[in-house]
Amino acid sequence: MRAITFDISLPRIAAAKILGTASSRAFVSTWAPVRCQHVPDPRLLGGDWVLVEPRRVGICGSDVMQVFIKAGIDNPLSAAVSAPHVMGHEVVGTVIEIGNAVKRVRKGDRVAVSPLLSCAPRGLPACEACQHGDYPLCRRFFDGRFAKGMQLGTCSDVAGGFAEAMSLHESMLFPIPESVEFDAAVLADPFAVSLHAVLRAPPEPGETAVVYGCGSLGLMAILLLRALFPKTRLLVIARPRMKSLVDRLGADALFTSQDRELVREIGEFLKVPLRTPLFGSPWLQSGVHRIYDTVGSSETLEIGVRITNPRASIVVVGVAPPKRFEWTLLYFKELALLGSNAYGLETFGGKRRNCIETYLDLLAQNRLNVDGLITHRYPLEHYANAFLSAHNKRQSQAIKVIFDPRLKTPEIRTEAKIERALNN
Ligand SMILES: [Zn+2]
Ligand SMILES: [Zn+2]
């Protein structure tokens, strides 16, 4: 079968890095670490495993970081990756074969996939974190019968979803309700990541929350804050091109400027005075109560500490290469800077369940509208253009880019194209 693989080969990484300084195409050329190639068909890895045909698979920001080799050479998480591996962790598909001990699903079921390779898929007794449903904090990502790897797309023994078929442990599967289409279900993973991030420090009624960034995580955070925390005042910081979408999703205000201008505009919106230092940008002494930072760069962190209220929480769920930022206000305002990684079980609305189940349930109840968020669909063999579209969204006008392994040719529907079609 065909699959998109990633190889941690130093010559390939060096070639892509050197040639990549001239053009980002080098990172998806035939000599780059990422390739679309024929690999052996997957097989059931145990009696409680199933084979799934991936029908829609999202390209995540972390996939883009990986393909375009953006992480620092000293990134500690390289310790938790085995290679070569098949990429792709935002998967929905159809069960095509089941092992003799499978109880959760049947052949033909449509399923959403939790990608974590924690104790249960590894066939190990649950560690303390897994007992509590905190699967991203599992202590056994390095142990058991499979090579190390936190989730699908980082493990050489359990292949990811950029493929025509894949083998999954039944604990990773969540049946998709009949009324929910694959196109909506495929956003389960980014929604679940954002839900966990928001629940790390949920806003109180009447408080002001900021969603920083408008990639998949940011958009899902806006949607879920509107659906589940309607009494929160919701501000968004993103690029100007997101304006109509952010309005449609129901944010109270969008800020598109940067640096000191951004701080000034937010201060004006909140009607609070600016504090002006001798050098550098101004800051607010009274500001927003929660920031869900889906970018996680030095710039967004620094704006974050400048625009928050004392004792506010900043949840960092985005992943960007680390750099210096001016963090003095972190101690001065007694801020809480919280990390957030992936998702597991959460208690919300009196129920304790996987964040994926919450998402599918909200869709089935028509409480979320995710129409139009998928703009670019590619067959696997068009992976170069798929990753380039996801990498340079300003140029491609992409919102969400996905693979549809059954597709023959790419399908692109950007707002600009739709508008042009309507005007003709
Ligand atoms: Zn993801
Ligand atoms: Zn565990």
mmCIF file of C-alpha atoms in Angstrom, residues 180-380:
data_model
loop_
_atom_site.group_PDB
_atom_site.id
_atom_site.type_symbol
_atom_site.label_atom_id
_atom_site.label_comp_id
_atom_site.label_asym_id
_atom_site.label_seq_id
_atom_site.Cartn_x
_atom_site.Cartn_y
_atom_site.Cartn_z
ATOM 1 C CA VAL A 180 -21.919 13.034 11.533
ATOM 2 C CA GLU A 181 -19.938 13.176 8.256
ATOM 3 C CA PHE A 182 -16.255 12.253 7.970
ATOM 4 C CA ASP A 183 -15.553 15.881 6.971
ATOM 5 C CA ALA A 184 -16.764 17.087 10.376
ATOM 6 C CA ALA A 185 -15.417 14.141 12.380
ATOM 7 C CA VAL A 186 -11.855 14.634 11.070
ATOM 8 C CA LEU A 187 -11.552 17.765 13.222
ATOM 9 C CA ALA A 188 -11.978 15.621 16.367
ATOM 10 C CA ASP A 189 -8.271 15.610 17.190
ATOM 11 C CA PRO A 190 -7.653 19.397 17.033
ATOM 12 C CA PHE A 191 -10.963 19.989 18.846
ATOM 13 C CA ALA A 192 -9.974 17.554 21.589
ATOM 14 C CA VAL A 193 -6.532 19.184 21.944
ATOM 15 C CA SER A 194 -8.198 22.601 22.311
ATOM 16 C CA LEU A 195 -10.813 21.301 24.751
ATOM 17 C CA HIS A 196 -8.101 19.929 27.032
ATOM 18 C CA ALA A 197 -6.231 23.258 26.780
ATOM 19 C CA VAL A 198 -9.322 25.286 27.738
ATOM 20 C CA LEU A 199 -10.123 22.922 30.614
ATOM 21 C CA ARG A 200 -6.586 23.391 31.991
ATOM 22 C CA ALA A 201 -7.859 26.855 33.062
ATOM 23 C CA PRO A 202 -11.518 27.293 32.097
ATOM 24 C CA PRO A 203 -12.890 30.850 32.066
ATOM 25 C CA GLU A 204 -15.419 31.941 34.689
ATOM 26 C CA PRO A 205 -18.677 33.555 33.498
ATOM 27 C CA GLY A 206 -18.100 37.227 32.678
ATOM 28 C CA GLU A 207 -14.342 36.857 32.277
ATOM 29 C CA THR A 208 -12.439 37.807 29.138
ATOM 30 C CA ALA A 209 -10.584 35.090 27.241
ATOM 31 C CA VAL A 210 -8.186 35.456 24.328
ATOM 32 C CA VAL A 211 -7.624 32.839 21.659
ATOM 33 C CA TYR A 212 -4.222 33.516 20.158
ATOM 34 C CA GLY A 213 -3.828 32.228 16.589
ATOM 35 C CA CYS A 214 -6.323 30.874 14.085
ATOM 36 C CA GLY A 215 -4.962 27.562 12.849
ATOM 37 C CA SER A 216 -7.025 24.433 13.534
ATOM 38 C CA LEU A 217 -6.417 24.655 17.293
ATOM 39 C CA GLY A 218 -7.396 28.323 17.459
ATOM 40 C CA LEU A 219 -10.549 27.835 15.391
ATOM 41 C CA MET A 220 -11.588 24.855 17.491
ATOM 42 C CA ALA A 221 -10.921 26.851 20.683
ATOM 43 C CA ILE A 222 -13.185 29.661 19.421
ATOM 44 C CA LEU A 223 -15.929 27.175 18.510
ATOM 45 C CA LEU A 224 -15.831 25.366 21.825
ATOM 46 C CA LEU A 225 -15.627 28.529 23.943
ATOM 47 C CA ARG A 226 -18.713 29.827 22.129
ATOM 48 C CA ALA A 227 -20.585 26.533 22.517
ATOM 49 C CA LEU A 228 -19.572 25.604 26.071
ATOM 50 C CA PHE A 229 -18.672 28.927 27.739
ATOM 51 C CA PRO A 230 -21.206 31.358 26.224
ATOM 52 C CA LYS A 231 -20.854 33.867 29.085
ATOM 53 C CA THR A 232 -17.163 34.467 28.344
ATOM 54 C CA ARG A 233 -16.132 37.578 26.429
ATOM 55 C CA LEU A 234 -14.050 36.181 23.585
ATOM 56 C CA LEU A 235 -11.215 38.067 21.881
ATOM 57 C CA VAL A 236 -9.132 36.630 19.054
ATOM 58 C CA ILE A 237 -5.660 37.625 17.862
ATOM 59 C CA ALA A 238 -5.034 36.430 14.303
ATOM 60 C CA ARG A 239 -4.229 37.447 10.733
ATOM 61 C CA PRO A 240 -6.591 39.883 8.949
ATOM 62 C CA ARG A 241 -7.593 37.225 6.400
ATOM 63 C CA MET A 242 -9.397 35.314 9.187
ATOM 64 C CA LYS A 243 -11.814 38.222 9.792
ATOM 65 C CA SER A 244 -14.970 36.867 8.138
ATOM 66 C CA LEU A 245 -14.472 33.399 9.615
ATOM 67 C CA VAL A 246 -13.787 34.703 13.135
ATOM 68 C CA ASP A 247 -16.920 36.872 12.887
ATOM 69 C CA ARG A 248 -18.968 33.896 11.725
ATOM 70 C CA LEU A 249 -17.725 31.764 14.629
ATOM 71 C CA GLY A 250 -18.987 34.414 17.032
ATOM 72 C CA ALA A 251 -15.915 36.046 18.587
ATOM 73 C CA ASP A 252 -16.545 39.443 20.210
ATOM 74 C CA ALA A 253 -13.490 41.108 18.659
ATOM 75 C CA LEU A 254 -10.568 40.308 16.365
ATOM 76 C CA PHE A 255 -7.177 42.009 16.732
ATOM 77 C CA THR A 256 -4.817 41.795 13.783
ATOM 78 C CA SER A 257 -1.965 44.172 14.641
ATOM 79 C CA GLN A 258 1.324 43.274 16.323
ATOM 80 C CA ASP A 259 3.715 44.369 19.063
ATOM 81 C CA ARG A 260 2.991 47.662 20.848
ATOM 82 C CA GLU A 261 0.076 48.497 18.541
ATOM 83 C CA LEU A 262 -1.632 45.247 19.556
ATOM 84 C CA VAL A 263 -1.191 45.994 23.280
ATOM 85 C CA ARG A 264 -2.497 49.533 22.722
ATOM 86 C CA GLU A 265 -5.598 48.315 20.822
ATOM 87 C CA ILE A 266 -6.470 45.712 23.447
ATOM 88 C CA GLY A 267 -6.029 48.317 26.210
ATOM 89 C CA GLU A 268 -8.358 50.644 24.320
ATOM 90 C CA PHE A 269 -10.925 47.860 23.843
ATOM 91 C CA LEU A 270 -10.827 46.986 27.560
ATOM 92 C CA LYS A 271 -10.818 50.704 28.480
ATOM 93 C CA VAL A 272 -7.764 50.343 30.729
ATOM 94 C CA PRO A 273 -4.677 52.602 30.825
ATOM 95 C CA LEU A 274 -1.346 51.632 29.270
ATOM 96 C CA ARG A 275 1.756 51.364 31.455
ATOM 97 C CA THR A 276 4.728 52.706 29.502
ATOM 98 C CA PRO A 277 8.296 51.603 30.332
ATOM 99 C CA LEU A 278 11.488 53.509 29.466
ATOM 100 C CA PHE A 279 12.114 51.218 26.514
ATOM 101 C CA GLY A 280 10.101 48.522 24.767
ATOM 102 C CA SER A 281 6.361 47.924 24.462
ATOM 103 C CA PRO A 282 3.673 49.126 26.874
ATOM 104 C CA TRP A 283 1.623 46.760 29.039
ATOM 105 C CA LEU A 284 -1.695 46.565 30.856
ATOM 106 C CA GLN A 285 -2.057 46.288 34.602
ATOM 107 C CA SER A 286 -5.690 45.167 34.290
ATOM 108 C CA GLY A 287 -6.249 42.891 31.338
ATOM 109 C CA VAL A 288 -7.648 39.589 30.138
ATOM 110 C CA HIS A 289 -8.224 36.603 32.428
ATOM 111 C CA ARG A 290 -7.340 33.692 30.181
ATOM 112 C CA ILE A 291 -5.149 33.279 27.119
ATOM 113 C CA TYR A 292 -5.259 30.107 25.043
ATOM 114 C CA ASP A 293 -2.055 30.471 23.061
ATOM 115 C CA THR A 294 -2.291 28.172 20.035
ATOM 116 C CA VAL A 295 0.896 29.651 18.534
ATOM 117 C CA GLY A 296 3.318 29.330 21.452
ATOM 118 C CA SER A 297 6.044 31.571 20.029
ATOM 119 C CA SER A 298 8.244 34.032 21.912
ATOM 120 C CA GLU A 299 6.179 36.879 20.380
ATOM 121 C CA THR A 300 2.796 35.498 21.499
ATOM 122 C CA LEU A 301 4.109 34.667 24.987
ATOM 123 C CA GLU A 302 5.469 38.168 25.399
ATOM 124 C CA ILE A 303 2.212 39.812 24.257
ATOM 125 C CA GLY A 304 0.461 37.397 26.621
ATOM 126 C CA VAL A 305 2.253 38.544 29.770
ATOM 127 C CA ARG A 306 1.703 42.187 28.734
ATOM 128 C CA ILE A 307 -2.092 42.027 28.198
ATOM 129 C CA THR A 308 -3.148 39.768 31.104
ATOM 130 C CA ASN A 309 -4.785 40.623 34.396
ATOM 131 C CA PRO A 310 -2.889 39.871 37.634
ATOM 132 C CA ARG A 311 -3.083 36.136 38.494
ATOM 133 C CA ALA A 312 -4.420 35.344 35.020
ATOM 134 C CA SER A 313 -3.650 32.028 33.296
ATOM 135 C CA ILE A 314 -1.863 31.605 29.980
ATOM 136 C CA VAL A 315 -2.307 28.121 28.527
ATOM 137 C CA VAL A 316 0.338 27.271 25.936
ATOM 138 C CA VAL A 317 -0.905 24.626 23.515
ATOM 139 C CA GLY A 318 0.825 25.811 20.319
ATOM 140 C CA VAL A 319 4.280 24.602 19.381
ATOM 141 C CA ALA A 320 6.853 27.017 17.945
ATOM 142 C CA PRO A 321 10.656 26.995 18.103
ATOM 143 C CA PRO A 322 11.818 28.530 21.417
ATOM 144 C CA LYS A 323 13.395 31.996 21.585
ATOM 145 C CA ARG A 324 13.984 34.655 24.234
ATOM 146 C CA PHE A 325 11.051 36.778 25.413
ATOM 147 C CA GLU A 326 10.679 39.533 28.028
ATOM 148 C CA TRP A 327 8.992 37.664 30.913
ATOM 149 C CA THR A 328 9.399 40.092 33.826
ATOM 150 C CA LEU A 329 5.614 40.564 34.070
ATOM 151 C CA LEU A 330 5.180 36.837 34.711
ATOM 152 C CA TYR A 331 6.362 37.258 38.306
ATOM 153 C CA PHE A 332 5.110 40.819 38.725
ATOM 154 C CA LYS A 333 1.502 39.902 37.874
ATOM 155 C CA GLU A 334 1.784 36.447 39.508
ATOM 156 C CA LEU A 335 0.663 34.805 36.266
ATOM 157 C CA ALA A 336 0.169 31.076 35.763
ATOM 158 C CA LEU A 337 1.875 29.814 32.612
ATOM 159 C CA LEU A 338 0.412 26.356 31.900
ATOM 160 C CA GLY A 339 1.442 23.816 29.302
ATOM 161 C CA SER A 340 -1.143 21.656 27.560
ATOM 162 C CA ASN A 341 -0.445 18.546 25.509
ATOM 163 C CA ALA A 342 -2.901 16.397 23.532
ATOM 164 C CA TYR A 343 -5.886 15.079 25.547
ATOM 165 C CA GLY A 344 -7.437 12.175 27.395
ATOM 166 C CA LEU A 345 -10.472 11.938 29.663
ATOM 167 C CA GLU A 346 -11.998 15.168 30.967
ATOM 168 C CA THR A 347 -14.884 15.828 33.322
ATOM 169 C CA PHE A 348 -17.240 18.295 31.729
ATOM 170 C CA GLY A 349 -20.985 18.802 32.144
ATOM 171 C CA GLY A 350 -21.064 16.076 34.804
ATOM 172 C CA LYS A 351 -19.606 13.418 32.478
ATOM 173 C CA ARG A 352 -16.094 11.984 32.450
ATOM 174 C CA ARG A 353 -15.152 10.873 28.967
ATOM 175 C CA ASN A 354 -12.627 11.221 26.180
ATOM 176 C CA CYS A 355 -12.500 14.687 24.562
ATOM 177 C CA ILE A 356 -13.180 12.990 21.197
ATOM 178 C CA GLU A 357 -16.508 11.681 22.520
ATOM 179 C CA THR A 358 -17.460 15.182 23.679
ATOM 180 C CA TYR A 359 -16.746 16.505 20.178
ATOM 181 C CA LEU A 360 -18.722 13.802 18.350
ATOM 182 C CA ASP A 361 -21.612 14.289 20.764
ATOM 183 C CA LEU A 362 -21.685 18.071 20.229
ATOM 184 C CA LEU A 363 -21.730 17.504 16.453
ATOM 185 C CA ALA A 364 -24.554 14.970 16.718
ATOM 186 C CA GLN A 365 -26.540 17.514 18.769
ATOM 187 C CA ASN A 366 -25.901 20.219 16.122
ATOM 188 C CA ARG A 367 -24.171 22.390 18.708
ATOM 189 C CA LEU A 368 -21.089 23.011 16.547
ATOM 190 C CA ASN A 369 -20.898 24.139 12.937
ATOM 191 C CA VAL A 370 -17.584 23.234 11.299
ATOM 192 C CA ASP A 371 -18.767 23.637 7.681
ATOM 193 C CA GLY A 372 -16.277 25.124 5.257
ATOM 194 C CA LEU A 373 -13.190 24.733 7.451
ATOM 195 C CA ILE A 374 -11.635 22.104 5.171
ATOM 196 C CA THR A 375 -10.357 24.058 2.185
ATOM 197 C CA HIS A 376 -7.725 21.751 0.670
ATOM 198 C CA ARG A 377 -7.970 17.977 0.055
ATOM 199 C CA TYR A 378 -5.191 15.935 -1.470
ATOM 200 C CA PRO A 379 -4.541 12.346 -2.524
ATOM 201 C CA LEU A 380 -1.502 10.862 -0.747
#
